PDB file as gemmi writes it, atoms N, CA and C in Angstrom:
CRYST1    1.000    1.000    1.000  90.00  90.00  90.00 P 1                      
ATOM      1  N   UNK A   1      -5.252   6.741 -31.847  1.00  0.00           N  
ATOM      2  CA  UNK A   1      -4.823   5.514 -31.216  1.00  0.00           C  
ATOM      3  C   UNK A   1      -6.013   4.564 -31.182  1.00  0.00           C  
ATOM      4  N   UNK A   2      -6.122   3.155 -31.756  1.00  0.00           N  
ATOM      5  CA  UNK A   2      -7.056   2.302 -31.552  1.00  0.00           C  
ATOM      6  C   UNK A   2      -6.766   1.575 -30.429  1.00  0.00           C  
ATOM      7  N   UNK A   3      -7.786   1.599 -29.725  1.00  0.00           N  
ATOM      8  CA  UNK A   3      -7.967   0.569 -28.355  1.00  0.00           C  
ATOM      9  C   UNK A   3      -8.941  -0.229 -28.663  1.00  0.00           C  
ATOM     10  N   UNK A   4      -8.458  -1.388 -28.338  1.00  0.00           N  
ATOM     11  CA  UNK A   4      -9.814  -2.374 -28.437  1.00  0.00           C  
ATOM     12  C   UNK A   4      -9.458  -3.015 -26.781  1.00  0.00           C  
ATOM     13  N   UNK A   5     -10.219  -2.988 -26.055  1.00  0.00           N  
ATOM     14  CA  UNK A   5     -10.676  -3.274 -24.678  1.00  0.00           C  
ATOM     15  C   UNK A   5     -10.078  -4.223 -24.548  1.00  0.00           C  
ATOM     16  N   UNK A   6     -11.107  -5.224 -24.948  1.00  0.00           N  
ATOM     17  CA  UNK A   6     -11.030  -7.099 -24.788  1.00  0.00           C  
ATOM     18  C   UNK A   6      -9.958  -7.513 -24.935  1.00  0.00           C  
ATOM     19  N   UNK A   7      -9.271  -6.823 -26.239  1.00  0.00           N  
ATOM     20  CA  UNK A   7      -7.862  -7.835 -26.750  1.00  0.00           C  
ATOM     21  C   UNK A   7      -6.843  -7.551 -25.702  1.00  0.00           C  
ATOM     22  N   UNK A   8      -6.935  -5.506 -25.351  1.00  0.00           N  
ATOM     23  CA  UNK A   8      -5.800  -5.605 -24.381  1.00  0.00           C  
ATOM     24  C   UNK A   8      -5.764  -6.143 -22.748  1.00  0.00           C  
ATOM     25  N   UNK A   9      -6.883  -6.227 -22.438  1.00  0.00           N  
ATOM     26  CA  UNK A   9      -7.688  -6.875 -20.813  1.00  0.00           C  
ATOM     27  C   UNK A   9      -6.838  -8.013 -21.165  1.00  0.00           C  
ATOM     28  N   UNK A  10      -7.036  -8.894 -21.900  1.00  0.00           N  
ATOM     29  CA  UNK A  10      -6.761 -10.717 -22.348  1.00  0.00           C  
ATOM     30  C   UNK A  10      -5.316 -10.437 -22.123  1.00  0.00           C  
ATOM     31  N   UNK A  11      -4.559  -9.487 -22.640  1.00  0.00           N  
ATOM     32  CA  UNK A  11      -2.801  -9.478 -23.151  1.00  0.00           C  
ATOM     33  C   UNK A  11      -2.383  -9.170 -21.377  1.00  0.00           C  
ATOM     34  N   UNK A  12      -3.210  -8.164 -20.906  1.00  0.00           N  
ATOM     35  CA  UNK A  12      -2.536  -7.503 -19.685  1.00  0.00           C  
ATOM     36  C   UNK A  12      -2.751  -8.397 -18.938  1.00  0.00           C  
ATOM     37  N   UNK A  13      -3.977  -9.156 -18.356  1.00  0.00           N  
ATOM     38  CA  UNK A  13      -4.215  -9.999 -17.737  1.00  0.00           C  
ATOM     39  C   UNK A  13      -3.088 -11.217 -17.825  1.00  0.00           C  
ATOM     40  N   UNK A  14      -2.341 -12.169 -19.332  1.00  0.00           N  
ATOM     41  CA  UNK A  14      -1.798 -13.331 -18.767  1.00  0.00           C  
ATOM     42  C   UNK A  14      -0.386 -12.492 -18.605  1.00  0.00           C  
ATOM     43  N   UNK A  15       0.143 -11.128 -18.923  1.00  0.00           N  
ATOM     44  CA  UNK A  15       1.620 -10.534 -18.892  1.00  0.00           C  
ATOM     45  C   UNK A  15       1.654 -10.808 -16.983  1.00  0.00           C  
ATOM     46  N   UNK A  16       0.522 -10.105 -16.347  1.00  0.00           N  
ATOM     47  CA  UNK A  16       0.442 -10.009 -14.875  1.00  0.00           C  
ATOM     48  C   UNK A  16       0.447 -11.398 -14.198  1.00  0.00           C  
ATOM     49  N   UNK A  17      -0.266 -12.597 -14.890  1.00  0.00           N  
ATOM     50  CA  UNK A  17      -0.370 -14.167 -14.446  1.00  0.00           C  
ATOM     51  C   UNK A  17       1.215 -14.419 -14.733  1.00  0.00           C  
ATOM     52  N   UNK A  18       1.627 -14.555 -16.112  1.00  0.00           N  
ATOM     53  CA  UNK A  18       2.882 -14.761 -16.372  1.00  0.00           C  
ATOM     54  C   UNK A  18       4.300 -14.412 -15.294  1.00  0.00           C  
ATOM     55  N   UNK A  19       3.835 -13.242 -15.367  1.00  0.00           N  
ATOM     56  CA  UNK A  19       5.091 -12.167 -14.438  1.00  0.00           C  
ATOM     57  C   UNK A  19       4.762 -12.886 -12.795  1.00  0.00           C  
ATOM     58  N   UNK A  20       3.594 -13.171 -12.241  1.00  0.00           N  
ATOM     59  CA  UNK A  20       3.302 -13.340 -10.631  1.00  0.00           C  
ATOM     60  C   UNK A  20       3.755 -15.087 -10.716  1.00  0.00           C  
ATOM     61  N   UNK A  21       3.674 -16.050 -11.747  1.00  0.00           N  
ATOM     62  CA  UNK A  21       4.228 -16.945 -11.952  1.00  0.00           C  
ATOM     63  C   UNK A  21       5.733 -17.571 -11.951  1.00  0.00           C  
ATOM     64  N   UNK A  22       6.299 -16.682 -12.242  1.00  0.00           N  
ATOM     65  CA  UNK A  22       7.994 -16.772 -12.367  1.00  0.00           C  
ATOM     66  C   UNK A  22       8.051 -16.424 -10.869  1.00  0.00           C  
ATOM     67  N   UNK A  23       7.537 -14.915 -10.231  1.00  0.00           N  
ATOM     68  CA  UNK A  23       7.802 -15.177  -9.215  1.00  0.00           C  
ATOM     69  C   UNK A  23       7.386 -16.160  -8.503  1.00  0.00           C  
ATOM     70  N   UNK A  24       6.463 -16.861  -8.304  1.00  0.00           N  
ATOM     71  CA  UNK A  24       6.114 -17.634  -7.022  1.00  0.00           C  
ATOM     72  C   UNK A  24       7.352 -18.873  -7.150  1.00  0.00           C  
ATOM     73  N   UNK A  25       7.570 -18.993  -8.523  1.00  0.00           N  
ATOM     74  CA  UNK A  25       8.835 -20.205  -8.610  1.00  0.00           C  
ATOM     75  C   UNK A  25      10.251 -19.929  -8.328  1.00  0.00           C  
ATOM     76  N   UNK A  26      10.172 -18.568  -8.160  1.00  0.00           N  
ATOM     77  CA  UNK A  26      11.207 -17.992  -7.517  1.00  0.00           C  
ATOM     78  C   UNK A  26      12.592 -17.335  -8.926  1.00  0.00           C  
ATOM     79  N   UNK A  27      11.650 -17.310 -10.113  1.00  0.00           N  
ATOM     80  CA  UNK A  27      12.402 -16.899 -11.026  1.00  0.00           C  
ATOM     81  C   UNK A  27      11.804 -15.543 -11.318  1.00  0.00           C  
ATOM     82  N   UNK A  28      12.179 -14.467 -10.996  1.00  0.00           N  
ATOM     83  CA  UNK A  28      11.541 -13.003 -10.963  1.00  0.00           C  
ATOM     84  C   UNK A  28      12.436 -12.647 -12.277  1.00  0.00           C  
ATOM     85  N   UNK A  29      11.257 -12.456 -13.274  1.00  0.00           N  
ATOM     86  CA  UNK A  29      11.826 -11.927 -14.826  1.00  0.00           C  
ATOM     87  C   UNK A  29      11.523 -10.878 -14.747  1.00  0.00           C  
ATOM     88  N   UNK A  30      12.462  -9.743 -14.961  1.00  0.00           N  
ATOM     89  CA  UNK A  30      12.268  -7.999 -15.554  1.00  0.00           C  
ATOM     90  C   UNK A  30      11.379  -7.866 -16.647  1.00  0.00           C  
ATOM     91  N   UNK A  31      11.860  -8.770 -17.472  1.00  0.00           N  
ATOM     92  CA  UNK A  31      10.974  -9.123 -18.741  1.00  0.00           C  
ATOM     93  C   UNK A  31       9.541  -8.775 -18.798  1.00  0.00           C  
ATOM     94  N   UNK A  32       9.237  -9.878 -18.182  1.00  0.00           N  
ATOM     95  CA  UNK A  32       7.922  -9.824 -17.608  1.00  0.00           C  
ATOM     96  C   UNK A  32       7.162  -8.712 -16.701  1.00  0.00           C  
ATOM     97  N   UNK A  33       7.688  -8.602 -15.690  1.00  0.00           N  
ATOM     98  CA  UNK A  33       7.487  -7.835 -14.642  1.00  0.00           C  
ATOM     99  C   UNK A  33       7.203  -6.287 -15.529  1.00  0.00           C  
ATOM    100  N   UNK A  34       8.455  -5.544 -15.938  1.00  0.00           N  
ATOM    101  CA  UNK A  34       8.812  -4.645 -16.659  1.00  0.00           C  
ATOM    102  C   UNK A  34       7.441  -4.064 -17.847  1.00  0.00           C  
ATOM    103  N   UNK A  35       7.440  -5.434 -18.345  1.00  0.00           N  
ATOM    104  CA  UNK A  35       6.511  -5.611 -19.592  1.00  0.00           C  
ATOM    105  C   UNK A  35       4.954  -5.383 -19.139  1.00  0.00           C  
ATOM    106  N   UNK A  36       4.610  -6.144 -17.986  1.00  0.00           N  
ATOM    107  CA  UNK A  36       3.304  -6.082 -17.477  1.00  0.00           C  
ATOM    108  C   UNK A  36       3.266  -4.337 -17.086  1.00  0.00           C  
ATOM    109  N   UNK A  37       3.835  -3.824 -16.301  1.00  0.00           N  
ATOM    110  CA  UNK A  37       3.956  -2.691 -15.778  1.00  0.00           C  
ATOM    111  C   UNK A  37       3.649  -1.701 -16.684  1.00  0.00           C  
ATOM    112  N   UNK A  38       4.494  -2.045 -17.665  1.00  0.00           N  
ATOM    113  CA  UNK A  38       4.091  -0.760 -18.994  1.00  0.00           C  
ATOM    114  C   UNK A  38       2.894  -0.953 -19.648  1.00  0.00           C  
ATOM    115  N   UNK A  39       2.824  -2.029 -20.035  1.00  0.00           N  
ATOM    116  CA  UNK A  39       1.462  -2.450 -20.729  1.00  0.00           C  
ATOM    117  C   UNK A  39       0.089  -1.774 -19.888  1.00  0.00           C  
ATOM    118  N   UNK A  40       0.215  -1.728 -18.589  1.00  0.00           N  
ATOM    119  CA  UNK A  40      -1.019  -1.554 -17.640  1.00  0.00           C  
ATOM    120  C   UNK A  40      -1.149  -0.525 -17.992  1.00  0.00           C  
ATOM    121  N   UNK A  41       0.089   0.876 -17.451  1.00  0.00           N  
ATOM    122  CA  UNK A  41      -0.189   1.870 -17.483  1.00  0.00           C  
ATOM    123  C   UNK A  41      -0.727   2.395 -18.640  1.00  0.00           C  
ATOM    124  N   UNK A  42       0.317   1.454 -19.888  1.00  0.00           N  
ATOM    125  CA  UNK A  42      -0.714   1.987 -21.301  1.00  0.00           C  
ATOM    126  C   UNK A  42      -1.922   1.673 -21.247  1.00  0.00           C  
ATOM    127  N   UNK A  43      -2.568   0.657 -20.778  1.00  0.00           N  
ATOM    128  CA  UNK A  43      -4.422   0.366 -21.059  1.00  0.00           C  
ATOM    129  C   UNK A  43      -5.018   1.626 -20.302  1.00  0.00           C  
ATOM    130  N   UNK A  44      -4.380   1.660 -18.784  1.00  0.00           N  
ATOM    131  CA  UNK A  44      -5.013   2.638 -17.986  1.00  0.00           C  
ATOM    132  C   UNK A  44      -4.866   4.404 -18.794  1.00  0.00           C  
ATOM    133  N   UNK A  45      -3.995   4.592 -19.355  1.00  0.00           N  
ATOM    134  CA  UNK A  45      -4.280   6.188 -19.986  1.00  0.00           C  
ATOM    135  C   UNK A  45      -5.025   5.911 -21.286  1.00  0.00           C  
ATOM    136  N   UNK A  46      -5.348   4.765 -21.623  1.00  0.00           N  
ATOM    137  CA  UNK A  46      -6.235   4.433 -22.742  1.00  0.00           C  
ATOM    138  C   UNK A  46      -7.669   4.784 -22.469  1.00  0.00           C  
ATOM    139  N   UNK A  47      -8.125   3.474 -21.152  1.00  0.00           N  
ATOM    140  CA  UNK A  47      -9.304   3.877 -20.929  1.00  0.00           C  
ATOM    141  C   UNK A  47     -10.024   5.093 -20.577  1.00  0.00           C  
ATOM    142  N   UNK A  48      -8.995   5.648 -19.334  1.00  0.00           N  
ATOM    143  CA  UNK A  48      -9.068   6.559 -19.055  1.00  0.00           C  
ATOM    144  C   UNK A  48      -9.580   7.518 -20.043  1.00  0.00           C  
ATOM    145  N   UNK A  49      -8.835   7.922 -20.938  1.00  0.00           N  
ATOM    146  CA  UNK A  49      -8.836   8.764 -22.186  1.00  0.00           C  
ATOM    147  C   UNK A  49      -9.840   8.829 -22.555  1.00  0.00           C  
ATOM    148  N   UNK A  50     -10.566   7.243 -23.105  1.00  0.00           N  
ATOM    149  CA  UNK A  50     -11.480   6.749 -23.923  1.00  0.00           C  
ATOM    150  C   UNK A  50     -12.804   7.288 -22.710  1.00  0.00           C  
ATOM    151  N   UNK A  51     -12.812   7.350 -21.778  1.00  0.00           N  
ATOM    152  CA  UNK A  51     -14.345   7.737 -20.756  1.00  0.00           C  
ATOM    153  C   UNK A  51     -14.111   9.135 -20.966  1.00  0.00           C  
ATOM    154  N   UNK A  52     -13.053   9.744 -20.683  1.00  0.00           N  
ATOM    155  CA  UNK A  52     -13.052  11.420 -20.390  1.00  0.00           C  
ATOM    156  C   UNK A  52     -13.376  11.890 -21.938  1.00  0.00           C  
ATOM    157  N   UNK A  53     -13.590  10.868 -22.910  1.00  0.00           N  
ATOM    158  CA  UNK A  53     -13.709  12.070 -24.741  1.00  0.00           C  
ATOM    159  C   UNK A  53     -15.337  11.382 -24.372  1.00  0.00           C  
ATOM    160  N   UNK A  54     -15.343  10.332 -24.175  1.00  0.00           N  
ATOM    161  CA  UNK A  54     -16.991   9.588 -23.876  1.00  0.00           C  
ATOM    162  C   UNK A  54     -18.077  10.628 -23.551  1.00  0.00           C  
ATOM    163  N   UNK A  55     -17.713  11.291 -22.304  1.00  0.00           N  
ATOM    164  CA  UNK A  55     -18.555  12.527 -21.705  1.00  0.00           C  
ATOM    165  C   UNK A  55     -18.126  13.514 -22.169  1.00  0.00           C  
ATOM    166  N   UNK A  56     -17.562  13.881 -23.197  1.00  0.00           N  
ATOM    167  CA  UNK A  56     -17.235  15.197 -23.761  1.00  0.00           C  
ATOM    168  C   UNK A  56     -16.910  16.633 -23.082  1.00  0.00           C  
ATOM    169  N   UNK A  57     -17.514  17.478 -22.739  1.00  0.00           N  
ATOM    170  CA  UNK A  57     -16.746  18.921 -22.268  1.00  0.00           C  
ATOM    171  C   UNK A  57     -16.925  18.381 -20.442  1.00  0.00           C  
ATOM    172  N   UNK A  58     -17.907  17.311 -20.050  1.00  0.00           N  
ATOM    173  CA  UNK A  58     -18.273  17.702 -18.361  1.00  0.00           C  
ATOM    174  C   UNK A  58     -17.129  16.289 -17.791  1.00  0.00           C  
ATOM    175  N   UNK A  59     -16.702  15.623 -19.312  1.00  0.00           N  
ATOM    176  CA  UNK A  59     -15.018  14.774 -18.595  1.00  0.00           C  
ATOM    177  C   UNK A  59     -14.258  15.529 -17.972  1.00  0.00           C  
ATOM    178  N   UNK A  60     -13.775  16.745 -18.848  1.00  0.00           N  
ATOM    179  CA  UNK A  60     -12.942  17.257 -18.233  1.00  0.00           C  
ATOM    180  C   UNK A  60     -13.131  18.106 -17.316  1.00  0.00           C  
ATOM    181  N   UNK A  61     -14.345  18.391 -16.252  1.00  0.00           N  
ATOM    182  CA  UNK A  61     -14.519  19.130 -15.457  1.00  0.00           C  
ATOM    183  C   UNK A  61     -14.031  18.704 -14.048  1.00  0.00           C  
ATOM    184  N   UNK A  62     -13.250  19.514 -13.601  1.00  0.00           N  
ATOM    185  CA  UNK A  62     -12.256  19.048 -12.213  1.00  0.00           C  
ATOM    186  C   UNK A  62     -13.752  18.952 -11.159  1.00  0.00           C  
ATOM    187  N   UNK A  63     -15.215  18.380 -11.400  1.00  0.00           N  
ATOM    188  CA  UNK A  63     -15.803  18.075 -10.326  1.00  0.00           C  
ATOM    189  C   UNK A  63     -16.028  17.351 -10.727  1.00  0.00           C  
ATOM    190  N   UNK A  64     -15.583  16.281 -12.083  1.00  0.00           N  
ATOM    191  CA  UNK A  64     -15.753  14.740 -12.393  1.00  0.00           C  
ATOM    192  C   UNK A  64     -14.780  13.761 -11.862  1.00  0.00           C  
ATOM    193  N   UNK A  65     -15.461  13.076 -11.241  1.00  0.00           N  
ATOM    194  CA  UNK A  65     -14.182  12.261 -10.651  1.00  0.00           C  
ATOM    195  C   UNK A  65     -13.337  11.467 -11.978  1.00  0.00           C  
ATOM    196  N   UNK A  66     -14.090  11.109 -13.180  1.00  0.00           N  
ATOM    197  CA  UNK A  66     -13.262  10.178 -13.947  1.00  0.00           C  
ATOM    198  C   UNK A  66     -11.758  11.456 -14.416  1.00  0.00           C  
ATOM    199  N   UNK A  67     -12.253  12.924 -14.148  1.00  0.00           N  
ATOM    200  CA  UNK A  67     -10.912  13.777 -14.753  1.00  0.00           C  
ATOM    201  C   UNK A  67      -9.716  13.641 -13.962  1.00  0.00           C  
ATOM    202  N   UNK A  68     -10.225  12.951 -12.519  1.00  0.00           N  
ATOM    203  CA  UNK A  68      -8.931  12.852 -11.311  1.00  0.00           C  
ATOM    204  C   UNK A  68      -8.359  11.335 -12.025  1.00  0.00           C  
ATOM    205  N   UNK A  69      -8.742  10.742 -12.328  1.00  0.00           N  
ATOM    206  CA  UNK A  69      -8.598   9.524 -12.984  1.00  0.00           C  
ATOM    207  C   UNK A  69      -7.855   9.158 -13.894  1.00  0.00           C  
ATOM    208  N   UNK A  70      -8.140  10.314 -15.061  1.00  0.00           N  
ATOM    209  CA  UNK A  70      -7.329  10.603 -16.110  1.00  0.00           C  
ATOM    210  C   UNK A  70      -5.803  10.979 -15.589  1.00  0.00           C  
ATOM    211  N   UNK A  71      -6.202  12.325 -14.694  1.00  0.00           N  
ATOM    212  CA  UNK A  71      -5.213  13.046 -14.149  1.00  0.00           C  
ATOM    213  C   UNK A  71      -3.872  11.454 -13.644  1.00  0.00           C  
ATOM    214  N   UNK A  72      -4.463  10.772 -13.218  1.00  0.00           N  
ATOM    215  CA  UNK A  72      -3.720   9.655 -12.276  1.00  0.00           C  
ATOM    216  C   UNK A  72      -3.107   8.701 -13.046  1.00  0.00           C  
ATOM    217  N   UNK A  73      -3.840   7.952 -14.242  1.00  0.00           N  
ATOM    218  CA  UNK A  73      -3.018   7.329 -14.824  1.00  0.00           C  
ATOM    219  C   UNK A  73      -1.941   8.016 -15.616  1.00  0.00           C  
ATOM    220  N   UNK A  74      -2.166   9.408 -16.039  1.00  0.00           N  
ATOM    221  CA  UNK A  74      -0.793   9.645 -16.663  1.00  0.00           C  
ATOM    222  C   UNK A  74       0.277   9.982 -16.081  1.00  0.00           C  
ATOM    223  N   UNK A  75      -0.218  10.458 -14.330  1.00  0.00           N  
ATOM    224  CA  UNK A  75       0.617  10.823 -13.274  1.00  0.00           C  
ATOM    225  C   UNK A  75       1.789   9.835 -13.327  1.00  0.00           C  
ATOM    226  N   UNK A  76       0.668   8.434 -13.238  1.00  0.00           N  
ATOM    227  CA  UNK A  76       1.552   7.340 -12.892  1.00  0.00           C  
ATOM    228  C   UNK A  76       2.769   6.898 -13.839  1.00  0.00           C  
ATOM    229  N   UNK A  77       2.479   7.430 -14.679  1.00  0.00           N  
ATOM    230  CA  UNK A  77       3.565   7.093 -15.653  1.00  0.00           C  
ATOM    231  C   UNK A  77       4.632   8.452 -16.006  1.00  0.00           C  
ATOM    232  N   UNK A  78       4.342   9.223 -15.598  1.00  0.00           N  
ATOM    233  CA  UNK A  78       5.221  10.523 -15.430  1.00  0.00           C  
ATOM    234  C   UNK A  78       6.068  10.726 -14.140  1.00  0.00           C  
ATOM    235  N   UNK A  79       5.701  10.291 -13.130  1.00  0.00           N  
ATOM    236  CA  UNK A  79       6.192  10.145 -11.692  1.00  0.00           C  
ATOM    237  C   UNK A  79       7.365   9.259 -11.987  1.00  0.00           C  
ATOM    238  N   UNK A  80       8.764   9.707 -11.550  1.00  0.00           N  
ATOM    239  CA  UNK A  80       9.854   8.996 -10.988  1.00  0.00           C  
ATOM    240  C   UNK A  80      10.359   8.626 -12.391  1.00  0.00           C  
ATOM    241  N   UNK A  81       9.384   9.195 -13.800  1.00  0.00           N  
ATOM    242  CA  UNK A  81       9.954   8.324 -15.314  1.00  0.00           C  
ATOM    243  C   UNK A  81       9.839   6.731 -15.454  1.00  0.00           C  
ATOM    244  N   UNK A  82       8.259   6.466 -14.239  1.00  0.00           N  
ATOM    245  CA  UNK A  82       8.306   5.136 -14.490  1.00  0.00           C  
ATOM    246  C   UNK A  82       8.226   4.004 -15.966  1.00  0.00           C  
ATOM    247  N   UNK A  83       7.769   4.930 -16.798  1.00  0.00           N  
ATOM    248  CA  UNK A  83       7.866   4.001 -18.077  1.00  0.00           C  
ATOM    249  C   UNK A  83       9.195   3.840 -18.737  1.00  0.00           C  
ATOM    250  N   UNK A  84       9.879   5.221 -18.312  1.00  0.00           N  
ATOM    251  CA  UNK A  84      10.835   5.425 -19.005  1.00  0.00           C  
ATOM    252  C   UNK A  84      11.652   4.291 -18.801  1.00  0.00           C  
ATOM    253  N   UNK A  85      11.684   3.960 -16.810  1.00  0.00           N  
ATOM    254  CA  UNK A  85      12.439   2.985 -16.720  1.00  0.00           C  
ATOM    255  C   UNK A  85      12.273   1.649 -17.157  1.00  0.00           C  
ATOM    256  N   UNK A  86      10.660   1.156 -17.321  1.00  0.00           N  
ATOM    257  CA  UNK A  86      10.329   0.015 -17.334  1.00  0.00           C  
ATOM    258  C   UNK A  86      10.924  -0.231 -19.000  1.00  0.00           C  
ATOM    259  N   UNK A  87      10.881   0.460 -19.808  1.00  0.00           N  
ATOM    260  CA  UNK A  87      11.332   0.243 -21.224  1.00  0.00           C  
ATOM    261  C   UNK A  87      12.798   0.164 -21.123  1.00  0.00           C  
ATOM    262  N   UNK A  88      13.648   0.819 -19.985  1.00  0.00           N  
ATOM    263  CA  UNK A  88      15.112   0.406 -20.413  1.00  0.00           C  
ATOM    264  C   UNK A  88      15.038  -0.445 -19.761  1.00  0.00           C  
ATOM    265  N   UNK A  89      14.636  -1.180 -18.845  1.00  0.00           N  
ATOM    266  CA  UNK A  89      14.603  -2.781 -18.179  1.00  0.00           C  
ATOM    267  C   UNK A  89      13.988  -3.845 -19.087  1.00  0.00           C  
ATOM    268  N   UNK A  90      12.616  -3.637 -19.833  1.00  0.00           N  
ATOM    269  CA  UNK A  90      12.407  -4.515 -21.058  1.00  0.00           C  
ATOM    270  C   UNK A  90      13.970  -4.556 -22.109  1.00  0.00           C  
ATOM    271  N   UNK A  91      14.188  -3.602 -22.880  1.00  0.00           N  
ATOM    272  CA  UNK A  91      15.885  -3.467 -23.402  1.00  0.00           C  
ATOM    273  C   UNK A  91      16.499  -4.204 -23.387  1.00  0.00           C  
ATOM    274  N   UNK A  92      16.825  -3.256 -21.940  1.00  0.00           N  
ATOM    275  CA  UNK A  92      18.435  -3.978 -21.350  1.00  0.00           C  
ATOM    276  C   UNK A  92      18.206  -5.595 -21.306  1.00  0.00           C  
ATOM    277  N   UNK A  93      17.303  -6.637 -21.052  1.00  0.00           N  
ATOM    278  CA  UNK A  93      16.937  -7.855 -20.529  1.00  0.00           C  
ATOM    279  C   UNK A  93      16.793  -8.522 -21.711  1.00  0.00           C  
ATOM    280  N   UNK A  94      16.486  -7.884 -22.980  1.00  0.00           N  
ATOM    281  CA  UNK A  94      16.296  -8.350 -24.660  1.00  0.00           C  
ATOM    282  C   UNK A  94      17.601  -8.261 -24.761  1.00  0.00           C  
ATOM    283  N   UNK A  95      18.342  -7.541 -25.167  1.00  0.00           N  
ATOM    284  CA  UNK A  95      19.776  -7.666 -25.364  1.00  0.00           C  
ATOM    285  C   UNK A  95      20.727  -8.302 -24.714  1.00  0.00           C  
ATOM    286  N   UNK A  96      20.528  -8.580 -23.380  1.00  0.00           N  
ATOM    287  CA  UNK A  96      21.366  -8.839 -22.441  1.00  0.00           C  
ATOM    288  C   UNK A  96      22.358  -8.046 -21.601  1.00  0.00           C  
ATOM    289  N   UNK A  97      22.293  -6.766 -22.003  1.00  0.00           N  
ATOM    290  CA  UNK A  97      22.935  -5.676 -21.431  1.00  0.00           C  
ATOM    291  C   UNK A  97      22.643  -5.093 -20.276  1.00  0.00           C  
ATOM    292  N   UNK A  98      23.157  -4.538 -18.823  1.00  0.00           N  
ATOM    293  CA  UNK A  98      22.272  -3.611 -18.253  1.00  0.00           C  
ATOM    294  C   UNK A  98      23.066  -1.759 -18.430  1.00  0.00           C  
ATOM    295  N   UNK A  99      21.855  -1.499 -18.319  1.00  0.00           N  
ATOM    296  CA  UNK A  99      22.353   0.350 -18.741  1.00  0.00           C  
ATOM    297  C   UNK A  99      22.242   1.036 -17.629  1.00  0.00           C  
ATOM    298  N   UNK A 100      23.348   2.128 -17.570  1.00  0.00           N  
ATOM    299  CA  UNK A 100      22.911   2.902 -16.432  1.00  0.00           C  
ATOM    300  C   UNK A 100      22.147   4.375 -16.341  1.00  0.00           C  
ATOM    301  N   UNK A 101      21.521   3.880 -15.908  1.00  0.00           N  
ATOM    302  CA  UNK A 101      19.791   4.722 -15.477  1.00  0.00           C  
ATOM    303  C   UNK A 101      20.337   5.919 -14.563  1.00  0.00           C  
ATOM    304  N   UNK A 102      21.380   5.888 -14.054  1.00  0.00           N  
ATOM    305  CA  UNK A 102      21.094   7.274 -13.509  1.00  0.00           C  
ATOM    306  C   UNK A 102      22.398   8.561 -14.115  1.00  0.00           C  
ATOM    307  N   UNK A 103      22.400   7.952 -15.196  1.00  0.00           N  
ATOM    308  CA  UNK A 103      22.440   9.444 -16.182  1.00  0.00           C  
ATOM    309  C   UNK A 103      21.735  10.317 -17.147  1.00  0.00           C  
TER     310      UNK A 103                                                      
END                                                                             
């Protein structure tokens, strides 16, 4: 997987301006919202990733804090199937459809 830092900081950063924008005007886009959400969690198991191979065998030692770190961003996206959902809310909002999520 190539990560380049800068480009995705720049993308995540205006998805989160974009998305906190609609809301303050009182137009709350899934789109957006949805989109920022996933995008984060992807940078965060990126970086993450990218520090824990950085330090090689003492990343992954459960007395490194960056391994609780690791541990957390992928939590976050495994917990409750949050990506899972945020991608059928990006979807459903491209198509115009909504799907039901709890089957």
């Amino acid at each position: 997987m190539d990560f380049n830092l800068s480009d995705d900081q720049v993308a995540l950063r205006d998805a989160v301006r974009r998305s906190a924008a609609n809301s303050d005007q009182g137009l709350p886009s899934i789109l957006d919202s949805s989109s920022a959400k996933s995008f984060a969690n992807h940078v965060a198991r990126c970086v993450t990733g990218k520090a824990v191979n950085l330090m090689g065998g003492y990343g992954y030692s459960a007395r490194n804090p960056m391994e609780r770190r690791m541990h957390d961003a992928w939590g976050w996206g495994i917990a409750g199937r949050a990506i899972d959902l945020q991608q059928v809310n990006i979807a459903s909002t491209m198509i115009g459809q909504r799907f039901d999520q709890r089957r």
